[in-house]
Amino acid sequence: MLNKLAASELVLNDDGSVYHLNLLPEDIAGKIILVGDPDRVPKVSKYFDKIEIKKNKREFYTHTGTLRGERITVMSSGIGTENIDIVMNELDALVNIDLKNKEFKTEHTALELFRLGTCGSVNPDVEVDNMLVTQNVVGLDGLLHFYSDYQFENEFSRNFLDKFPYEKIKPMLYFADWAEEISDYYKDAKYHGNTATFPGFYAPQGRQLRLKAIDDQFLETLNDLGVTNFEMETSAIYGLSKLLGHKALTVNCVIANRRRGEFSADHHASEKNMIEWVLDRIIP
Ligand code: R1P
Ligand code: URA
């Protein structure tokens, strides 16, 4: 690989900011909260002492400021791992590539990334309106196959790969071992579990409106393999963080219990509770 990146590979805007996120290196902090929903960004930044930077492009909204005197960023990714591909590569470029010369920096900077999302549980005992921290993640979306054939091995991953019955879907597995220092932040969470990340909300997560999903027993099958909850970003966040040398941790608020057919009666209150709980822990 050439050290100097071509204009077509690392694309910049006229002001030198990265193409999709529309950010300059000085616009982000070392601690970054990633949310899916752009409307969640002001719900987080309203707790900041002050907001210094507000920028956006497409679904990527960023606020940077300070909380209890420490610099912090909150950014929306929109939905899905294809957006996380952009978020992770452009965030990494902001800290590990000299954007003016388009050359890799010799010193590596590791970011601390905190996804704060929503999910559905497939373990009937994991109740709505509680938070679940992702220990292991199974990517059923395919993004990581374009980067690497690396996957970690532990009891969960071996059992999952051994028994996964759907031949057309190729799982990729990652876990939060490398984020041990930051997982301390969340040790008192109600649930720690194994998240599956999907390339869709309906049939990919076993939902059947007018179209049939792959298997009527999809939720039960994945739960039997140890999966606790479903969402759409964490495999790419954990996988690309591992490959790029960043630290990441996901906490999702459970808004649906898929096995009991329940949806949160007030998911806005649960979201608020999660935001306050996370901010208290990452900047006490
Ligand atoms: C689907 O409704 C979206 O909600 C979840 C899923 O991962 C997907 O992005 O996360 P967010 O609430 O962070 O968007
Ligand atoms: N987000 C998802 O991706 N799935 C759910 O069931 C709930 C939130």
Short mmCIF file of C-alpha atoms and ligand atoms in Angstrom, two decimals:
data_model
loop_
_atom_site.label_atom_id
_atom_site.label_comp_id
_atom_site.label_asym_id
_atom_site.label_seq_id
_atom_site.Cartn_x
_atom_site.Cartn_y
_atom_site.Cartn_z
CA MET A 1 0.00 0.00 0.00
CA LEU A 2 1.33 3.49 -0.88
CA ASN A 3 1.90 5.75 2.12
CA LYS A 4 0.43 8.82 0.38
CA LEU A 5 -3.29 8.40 -0.25
CA ALA A 6 -4.82 9.43 -3.57
CA ALA A 7 -7.58 12.08 -3.68
CA SER A 8 -10.06 9.39 -4.71
CA GLU A 9 -9.27 7.21 -1.66
CA LEU A 10 -9.28 9.69 1.21
CA VAL A 11 -11.86 12.17 -0.02
CA LEU A 12 -11.89 15.63 1.62
CA ASN A 13 -14.27 18.59 1.37
CA ASP A 14 -13.06 22.03 0.22
CA ASP A 15 -12.29 23.10 3.82
CA GLY A 16 -10.14 19.97 4.34
CA SER A 17 -12.74 18.11 6.41
CA VAL A 18 -13.42 14.38 5.93
CA TYR A 19 -16.00 13.79 3.20
CA HIS A 20 -19.08 12.37 4.95
CA LEU A 21 -18.62 13.39 8.58
CA ASN A 22 -17.71 16.95 7.51
CA LEU A 23 -15.26 17.22 10.42
CA LEU A 24 -11.74 18.52 10.97
CA PRO A 25 -9.33 16.83 13.42
CA GLU A 26 -9.89 19.54 16.06
CA ASP A 27 -13.67 18.95 15.96
CA ILE A 28 -13.59 15.66 17.91
CA ALA A 29 -12.66 14.58 21.44
CA GLY A 30 -10.91 11.34 22.42
CA LYS A 31 -14.15 10.09 24.02
CA ILE A 32 -16.93 9.75 21.47
CA ILE A 33 -20.52 8.67 22.05
CA LEU A 34 -22.04 7.07 18.95
CA VAL A 35 -25.81 7.01 18.61
CA GLY A 36 -27.88 5.81 15.68
CA ASP A 37 -30.68 8.37 15.73
CA PRO A 38 -29.65 11.98 14.87
CA ASP A 39 -32.38 13.19 17.27
CA ARG A 40 -30.49 11.50 20.12
CA VAL A 41 -27.48 13.83 19.64
CA PRO A 42 -29.04 16.92 21.31
CA LYS A 43 -30.61 14.64 23.94
CA VAL A 44 -27.02 13.76 24.96
CA SER A 45 -25.31 17.13 24.42
CA LYS A 46 -27.88 18.99 26.50
CA TYR A 47 -26.02 17.58 29.53
CA PHE A 48 -22.67 19.10 28.38
CA ASP A 49 -21.33 22.14 30.30
CA LYS A 50 -21.05 23.82 26.93
CA ILE A 51 -21.21 22.82 23.25
CA GLU A 52 -18.31 24.20 21.19
CA ILE A 53 -18.94 22.57 17.82
CA LYS A 54 -22.09 21.60 15.96
CA LYS A 55 -21.65 20.17 12.47
CA ASN A 56 -23.63 17.85 10.24
CA LYS A 57 -23.88 16.29 6.80
CA ARG A 58 -26.46 13.68 5.76
CA GLU A 59 -27.31 11.56 8.84
CA PHE A 60 -24.01 12.37 10.59
CA TYR A 61 -24.65 15.01 13.28
CA THR A 62 -21.81 15.90 15.66
CA HIS A 63 -21.73 17.98 18.82
CA THR A 64 -18.46 18.46 20.73
CA GLY A 65 -18.13 20.21 24.06
CA THR A 66 -17.16 19.54 27.65
CA LEU A 67 -18.82 17.56 30.40
CA ARG A 68 -17.66 18.18 33.98
CA GLY A 69 -14.63 19.88 32.40
CA GLU A 70 -13.66 16.97 30.11
CA ARG A 71 -13.89 17.21 26.30
CA ILE A 72 -16.46 14.86 24.76
CA THR A 73 -18.15 14.29 21.39
CA VAL A 74 -21.53 12.82 20.52
CA MET A 75 -22.19 11.79 16.93
CA SER A 76 -25.03 10.06 15.07
CA SER A 77 -24.29 7.26 12.63
CA GLY A 78 -27.77 6.72 11.22
CA ILE A 79 -28.84 3.12 10.78
CA GLY A 80 -26.67 0.18 9.81
CA THR A 81 -23.15 -1.17 9.47
CA GLU A 82 -22.61 0.47 6.08
CA ASN A 83 -22.79 3.82 7.88
CA ILE A 84 -20.46 2.53 10.59
CA ASP A 85 -17.94 1.70 7.85
CA ILE A 86 -17.89 5.44 7.03
CA VAL A 87 -17.93 6.60 10.65
CA MET A 88 -15.06 4.34 11.75
CA ASN A 89 -12.80 5.00 8.77
CA GLU A 90 -13.33 8.76 8.83
CA LEU A 91 -12.95 9.05 12.62
CA ASP A 92 -9.75 7.04 12.39
CA ALA A 93 -8.52 9.26 9.54
CA LEU A 94 -9.13 12.33 11.73
CA VAL A 95 -6.66 11.07 14.35
CA ASN A 96 -4.28 8.72 12.51
CA ILE A 97 -3.83 10.31 9.06
CA ASP A 98 -2.26 13.68 8.32
CA LEU A 99 -5.10 15.07 6.21
CA LYS A 100 -3.00 17.83 4.63
CA ASN A 101 -0.26 15.52 3.34
CA LYS A 102 -2.57 12.47 3.14
CA GLU A 103 0.06 10.39 4.89
CA PHE A 104 -0.26 7.96 7.79
CA LYS A 105 0.93 9.40 11.09
CA THR A 106 3.75 7.50 12.78
CA GLU A 107 2.15 7.73 16.23
CA HIS A 108 -1.15 5.93 16.74
CA THR A 109 -4.06 7.53 18.60
CA ALA A 110 -6.71 5.24 20.10
CA LEU A 111 -10.22 6.62 20.46
CA GLU A 112 -12.72 5.52 23.12
CA LEU A 113 -16.05 4.85 21.44
CA PHE A 114 -19.29 4.35 23.32
CA ARG A 115 -22.31 3.21 21.33
CA LEU A 116 -25.53 4.17 23.02
CA GLY A 117 -28.32 2.49 21.09
CA THR A 118 -31.58 0.60 21.19
CA CYS A 119 -32.16 -3.11 20.60
CA GLY A 120 -34.66 -5.97 20.79
CA SER A 121 -34.09 -8.90 23.16
CA VAL A 122 -34.47 -12.51 22.04
CA ASN A 123 -33.98 -13.95 25.50
CA PRO A 124 -37.49 -13.90 27.00
CA ASP A 125 -36.01 -13.06 30.43
CA VAL A 126 -34.23 -9.89 29.22
CA GLU A 127 -36.85 -7.28 30.02
CA VAL A 128 -37.68 -4.08 28.16
CA ASP A 129 -36.50 -0.68 29.48
CA ASN A 130 -33.24 -2.11 30.83
CA MET A 131 -29.70 -1.70 29.53
CA LEU A 132 -27.60 -4.48 28.03
CA VAL A 133 -23.82 -4.23 27.55
CA THR A 134 -22.41 -6.19 24.60
CA GLN A 135 -19.67 -8.63 25.61
CA ASN A 136 -19.58 -10.72 22.40
CA VAL A 137 -20.99 -9.68 19.04
CA VAL A 138 -21.96 -11.73 16.00
CA GLY A 139 -21.99 -9.83 12.71
CA LEU A 140 -24.56 -11.32 10.35
CA ASP A 141 -24.35 -8.30 8.04
CA GLY A 142 -21.23 -9.15 6.00
CA LEU A 143 -19.23 -5.90 6.32
CA LEU A 144 -16.24 -7.39 8.15
CA HIS A 145 -15.68 -10.00 5.42
CA PHE A 146 -14.42 -7.17 3.19
CA TYR A 147 -11.63 -6.37 5.68
CA SER A 148 -10.32 -9.49 7.31
CA ASP A 149 -10.85 -13.13 8.07
CA TYR A 150 -9.88 -12.49 11.68
CA GLN A 151 -12.33 -13.67 14.29
CA PHE A 152 -11.79 -14.28 17.94
CA GLU A 153 -12.23 -17.64 19.61
CA ASN A 154 -13.84 -18.35 22.91
CA GLU A 155 -16.48 -20.77 24.12
CA PHE A 156 -19.32 -18.60 22.81
CA SER A 157 -17.81 -18.17 19.33
CA ARG A 158 -16.84 -21.83 18.95
CA ASN A 159 -20.32 -23.01 19.94
CA PHE A 160 -21.97 -20.38 17.72
CA LEU A 161 -19.95 -21.23 14.60
CA ASP A 162 -20.28 -24.95 15.20
CA LYS A 163 -24.07 -24.90 15.49
CA PHE A 164 -25.10 -21.95 13.27
CA PRO A 165 -27.54 -23.62 10.84
CA TYR A 166 -28.02 -21.04 8.04
CA GLU A 167 -25.49 -21.82 5.31
CA LYS A 168 -26.16 -18.71 3.21
CA ILE A 169 -25.25 -16.36 6.09
CA LYS A 170 -21.59 -16.07 7.08
CA PRO A 171 -21.13 -14.89 10.69
CA MET A 172 -18.17 -12.81 11.92
CA LEU A 173 -17.53 -12.71 15.66
CA TYR A 174 -15.80 -10.14 17.85
CA PHE A 175 -15.76 -9.38 21.53
CA ALA A 176 -14.91 -6.66 24.01
CA ASP A 177 -11.80 -8.20 25.63
CA TRP A 178 -9.55 -5.38 24.37
CA ALA A 179 -11.90 -2.87 25.96
CA GLU A 180 -11.47 -4.29 29.45
CA GLU A 181 -10.35 -0.98 30.94
CA ILE A 182 -13.39 0.80 29.60
CA SER A 183 -15.83 -2.02 30.29
CA ASP A 184 -15.26 -1.27 33.96
CA TYR A 185 -17.42 1.77 33.36
CA TYR A 186 -20.46 -0.47 32.95
CA LYS A 187 -19.90 -3.29 35.41
CA ASP A 188 -23.15 -2.54 37.28
CA ALA A 189 -25.35 -2.79 34.14
CA LYS A 190 -28.39 -5.02 34.60
CA TYR A 191 -27.48 -7.24 31.62
CA HIS A 192 -24.23 -8.22 29.88
CA GLY A 193 -24.88 -10.27 26.78
CA ASN A 194 -24.14 -11.46 23.27
CA THR A 195 -25.46 -9.17 20.57
CA ALA A 196 -26.25 -10.09 16.96
CA THR A 197 -25.97 -7.31 14.36
CA PHE A 198 -28.11 -7.52 11.21
CA PRO A 199 -28.28 -5.80 7.80
CA GLY A 200 -31.99 -4.99 8.27
CA PHE A 201 -34.80 -4.60 10.79
CA TYR A 202 -37.47 -6.92 9.34
CA ALA A 203 -36.73 -10.39 7.89
CA PRO A 204 -33.03 -10.13 8.85
CA GLN A 205 -34.22 -9.90 12.48
CA GLY A 206 -36.93 -12.51 11.95
CA ARG A 207 -39.82 -10.00 11.62
CA GLN A 208 -42.52 -11.10 9.21
CA LEU A 209 -45.01 -8.50 8.00
CA ARG A 210 -46.10 -9.52 4.47
CA LEU A 211 -42.84 -11.32 3.65
CA LYS A 212 -41.61 -14.58 5.13
CA ALA A 213 -38.32 -14.63 7.03
CA ILE A 214 -35.67 -17.31 6.61
CA ASP A 215 -37.06 -19.42 9.46
CA ASP A 216 -40.12 -19.23 11.74
CA GLN A 217 -37.87 -20.34 14.59
CA PHE A 218 -35.14 -17.74 13.92
CA LEU A 219 -35.36 -15.98 17.31
CA GLU A 220 -35.40 -19.24 19.26
CA THR A 221 -32.50 -20.66 17.22
CA LEU A 222 -30.25 -17.64 17.81
CA ASN A 223 -31.20 -17.47 21.48
CA ASP A 224 -30.34 -21.19 21.82
CA LEU A 225 -26.88 -20.29 20.41
CA GLY A 226 -26.42 -17.77 23.24
CA VAL A 227 -27.54 -14.54 21.52
CA THR A 228 -29.39 -12.15 23.86
CA ASN A 229 -30.27 -9.18 21.64
CA PHE A 230 -30.56 -7.86 18.07
CA GLU A 231 -29.51 -4.50 16.59
CA MET A 232 -27.77 -3.08 13.53
CA GLU A 233 -24.33 -1.52 14.29
CA THR A 234 -22.21 -3.16 17.00
CA SER A 235 -20.41 -5.85 14.95
CA ALA A 236 -18.93 -3.16 12.70
CA ILE A 237 -18.04 -0.93 15.65
CA TYR A 238 -16.29 -3.74 17.55
CA GLY A 239 -14.70 -5.29 14.45
CA LEU A 240 -13.34 -2.08 12.92
CA SER A 241 -12.22 -0.83 16.35
CA LYS A 242 -10.27 -4.03 16.81
CA LEU A 243 -8.68 -3.75 13.35
CA LEU A 244 -7.92 0.00 13.63
CA GLY A 245 -6.77 -0.06 17.28
CA HIS A 246 -9.59 1.80 19.01
CA LYS A 247 -11.59 0.84 22.10
CA ALA A 248 -15.31 0.43 21.85
CA LEU A 249 -18.17 -0.59 24.05
CA THR A 250 -21.88 -0.82 23.32
CA VAL A 251 -24.75 -0.39 25.70
CA ASN A 252 -28.21 -0.75 24.21
CA CYS A 253 -31.50 0.00 25.82
CA VAL A 254 -33.87 -2.94 25.33
CA ILE A 255 -37.01 -1.46 23.77
CA ALA A 256 -38.56 -4.71 22.46
CA ASN A 257 -38.84 -8.18 23.92
CA ARG A 258 -39.28 -10.17 20.73
CA ARG A 259 -40.11 -13.48 22.38
CA ARG A 260 -42.92 -12.00 24.46
CA GLY A 261 -44.07 -9.64 21.70
CA GLU A 262 -43.64 -6.62 24.00
CA PHE A 263 -42.56 -3.07 23.12
CA SER A 264 -41.54 -0.44 25.69
CA ALA A 265 -44.48 1.63 26.94
CA ASP A 266 -42.18 4.71 27.08
CA HIS A 267 -38.95 4.22 25.15
CA HIS A 268 -38.16 7.96 25.39
CA ALA A 269 -37.94 7.63 29.19
CA SER A 270 -35.72 4.54 28.84
CA GLU A 271 -33.47 6.37 26.39
CA LYS A 272 -33.16 9.33 28.80
CA ASN A 273 -32.34 6.98 31.66
CA MET A 274 -29.63 5.28 29.54
CA ILE A 275 -28.07 8.62 28.50
CA GLU A 276 -27.84 9.79 32.12
CA TRP A 277 -26.53 6.40 33.29
CA VAL A 278 -23.80 6.34 30.62
CA LEU A 279 -22.69 9.97 31.10
CA ASP A 280 -22.40 9.43 34.87
CA ARG A 281 -20.11 6.48 34.24
CA ILE A 282 -17.86 7.63 31.41
CA ILE A 283 -17.22 11.08 32.94
CA PRO A 284 -18.03 10.71 36.66
C1 R1P B 1 -33.48 0.40 14.20
O1 R1P B 1 -34.68 0.94 14.64
C2 R1P B 1 -32.29 1.17 14.72
O2 R1P B 1 -32.33 1.22 16.16
C3 R1P B 1 -31.18 0.60 16.72
C4 R1P B 1 -30.69 -0.30 15.59
O3 R1P B 1 -29.36 -0.71 15.78
C5 R1P B 1 -30.97 0.51 14.36
O4 R1P B 1 -29.99 1.49 14.14
O5 R1P B 1 -30.16 1.46 17.15
P1 R1P B 1 -30.26 3.07 17.31
O6 R1P B 1 -31.41 3.31 18.26
O7 R1P B 1 -28.96 3.51 17.86
O8 R1P B 1 -30.53 3.64 15.95
N1 URA B 2 -33.43 -1.97 17.10
C1 URA B 2 -33.31 -3.09 16.36
O1 URA B 2 -32.47 -3.18 15.46
N2 URA B 2 -34.16 -4.10 16.62
C2 URA B 2 -35.12 -4.03 17.56
O2 URA B 2 -35.88 -4.98 17.73
C3 URA B 2 -35.22 -2.84 18.32
C4 URA B 2 -34.35 -1.82 18.07
#
